[in-house]
Tab-separated table of C-alpha atoms in Angstrom:
chain	number	residue	atom	x	y	z
A	1	MET	CA	115.315	98.062	126.422
A	2	ASN	CA	116.220	96.570	123.147
A	3	THR	CA	113.749	95.650	120.418
A	4	ARG	CA	113.647	91.973	121.403
A	5	ASP	CA	112.861	92.776	125.072
A	6	VAL	CA	110.128	95.313	124.055
A	7	ALA	CA	108.614	92.801	121.626
A	8	LEU	CA	108.577	89.986	124.125
A	9	ASP	CA	106.995	91.982	126.908
A	10	PHE	CA	104.541	93.880	124.639
A	11	THR	CA	103.337	90.622	122.929
A	12	ASP	CA	103.016	88.828	126.275
A	13	MET	CA	100.802	91.608	127.428
A	14	LEU	CA	98.628	91.388	124.303
A	15	LYS	CA	98.295	87.701	124.835
A	16	GLN	CA	96.945	88.361	128.253
A	17	GLY	CA	94.390	90.876	126.858
A	18	ARG	CA	96.293	93.828	128.391
A	19	ASP	CA	96.351	95.841	125.223
A	20	ALA	CA	95.745	99.285	126.720
A	21	GLU	CA	98.376	98.658	129.424
A	22	ALA	CA	100.902	97.510	126.716
A	23	ALA	CA	100.189	100.634	124.733
A	24	ALA	CA	100.585	102.869	127.753
A	25	LYS	CA	103.832	101.271	128.634
A	26	TYR	CA	105.485	101.136	125.199
A	27	ASN	CA	103.879	103.759	122.874
A	28	ALA	CA	106.286	106.745	122.285
A	29	PRO	CA	104.454	110.110	122.743
A	30	ASP	CA	104.916	110.712	118.959
A	31	ILE	CA	103.889	107.229	117.819
A	32	VAL	CA	102.162	106.950	114.361
A	33	SER	CA	99.526	104.265	113.767
A	34	LEU	CA	98.753	103.193	110.222
A	35	GLU	CA	95.745	101.052	109.077
A	36	SER	CA	95.358	99.551	105.675
A	37	MET	CA	92.058	101.274	105.011
A	38	ASP	CA	90.692	104.646	104.148
A	39	GLY	CA	89.010	106.949	106.691
A	40	PRO	CA	89.735	108.902	109.828
A	41	MET	CA	91.521	106.029	111.495
A	42	ALA	CA	93.892	105.308	108.537
A	43	LYS	CA	96.604	107.481	110.182
A	44	VAL	CA	96.612	108.504	113.793
A	45	SER	CA	99.372	110.337	115.367
A	46	GLY	CA	100.478	110.699	119.051
A	47	ALA	CA	99.997	108.490	122.037
A	48	ASP	CA	96.731	110.130	123.023
A	49	GLY	CA	95.315	109.770	119.506
A	50	VAL	CA	96.284	106.033	119.462
A	51	ARG	CA	94.802	105.573	122.938
A	52	GLN	CA	91.534	107.144	121.711
A	53	LYS	CA	91.523	104.898	118.642
A	54	GLY	CA	91.818	101.881	120.865
A	55	GLU	CA	89.036	103.069	123.076
A	56	TRP	CA	86.857	103.572	120.131
A	57	TRP	CA	87.553	100.034	118.846
A	58	VAL	CA	86.682	98.484	122.217
A	59	ALA	CA	83.497	100.477	122.483
A	60	ASN	CA	82.292	99.624	119.079
A	61	HIS	CA	83.102	95.900	118.864
A	62	GLU	CA	82.181	92.783	120.795
A	63	VAL	CA	85.206	90.421	120.670
A	64	HIS	CA	84.288	86.776	120.940
A	65	SER	CA	87.861	85.485	120.698
A	66	ALA	CA	91.313	86.731	119.978
A	67	THR	CA	94.680	85.058	119.360
A	68	VAL	CA	98.092	86.550	119.261
A	69	GLN	CA	101.301	84.827	117.851
A	70	GLY	CA	104.724	86.016	117.896
A	71	PRO	CA	106.767	88.201	118.180
A	72	TYR	CA	108.912	87.879	115.112
A	73	VAL	CA	111.930	90.233	115.537
A	74	HIS	CA	114.119	91.800	112.902
A	75	GLY	CA	116.468	94.714	113.603
A	76	ASP	CA	114.466	97.636	115.086
A	77	GLN	CA	111.096	96.045	114.182
A	78	PHE	CA	108.884	93.209	115.273
A	79	ALA	CA	105.784	91.611	113.786
A	80	VAL	CA	102.750	90.092	115.614
A	81	HIS	CA	100.157	87.901	114.046
A	82	MET	CA	96.575	88.448	115.447
A	83	ALA	CA	93.291	86.862	114.679
A	84	PHE	CA	89.869	88.150	115.882
A	85	ASP	CA	86.381	86.990	115.837
A	86	PHE	CA	84.218	89.900	116.632
A	87	THR	CA	80.857	91.640	116.004
A	88	ARG	CA	80.407	95.252	114.986
A	89	LYS	CA	77.972	96.593	117.515
A	90	VAL	CA	76.170	99.077	115.192
A	91	GLU	CA	75.991	97.001	112.099
A	92	GLY	CA	75.655	93.676	113.840
A	93	ASP	CA	77.834	91.718	111.439
A	94	ARG	CA	80.214	89.134	112.772
A	95	ILE	CA	83.738	89.148	111.314
A	96	ASN	CA	86.760	86.894	111.387
A	97	LEU	CA	89.834	88.961	110.814
A	98	ALA	CA	93.478	88.124	110.684
A	99	GLU	CA	96.082	90.793	110.660
A	100	VAL	CA	99.793	91.509	111.071
A	101	GLY	CA	100.995	94.301	113.181
A	102	LEU	CA	104.493	95.555	112.322
A	103	TYR	CA	106.024	97.616	115.161
A	104	THR	CA	109.124	99.896	114.954
A	105	VAL	CA	111.094	100.511	118.133
A	106	ARG	CA	113.373	103.366	118.899
A	107	ASP	CA	114.867	103.976	122.433
A	108	GLY	CA	112.763	101.236	123.982
A	109	LYS	CA	109.494	102.720	122.711
A	110	ILE	CA	107.170	101.907	119.776
A	111	VAL	CA	107.390	104.845	117.421
A	112	GLU	CA	105.224	103.242	114.623
A	113	GLU	CA	102.617	100.490	114.383
A	114	ARG	CA	101.399	99.480	110.909
A	115	PHE	CA	98.599	96.931	110.403
A	116	PHE	CA	98.145	94.587	107.351
A	117	TYR	CA	94.945	92.821	106.532
A	118	LEU	CA	92.360	92.342	103.805
């Protein structure tokens, strides 16, 4: 699959709330996930690590709404705009977050995901 095909299918799955399925289908075994924050989740390597990061996020946040826009494709990369309204389960604070995910594709698989937000 080329980058455009991966981007369209991956983003369609996100729009349907099938995030884990999208990751399982498209994340390369050696994927690197980069967050724009400090801490243990700032850089996660490997498909298993990224899966565990996603599981941690789901377990620790109550999502009230989520929107996904895109994809926006350029060369071997695509961007997706995401907005979330969620509550952190432990702290109890409700947050509205907008972020951009930038994904790099090689051989039909996502080899890097990089997230931008404030």
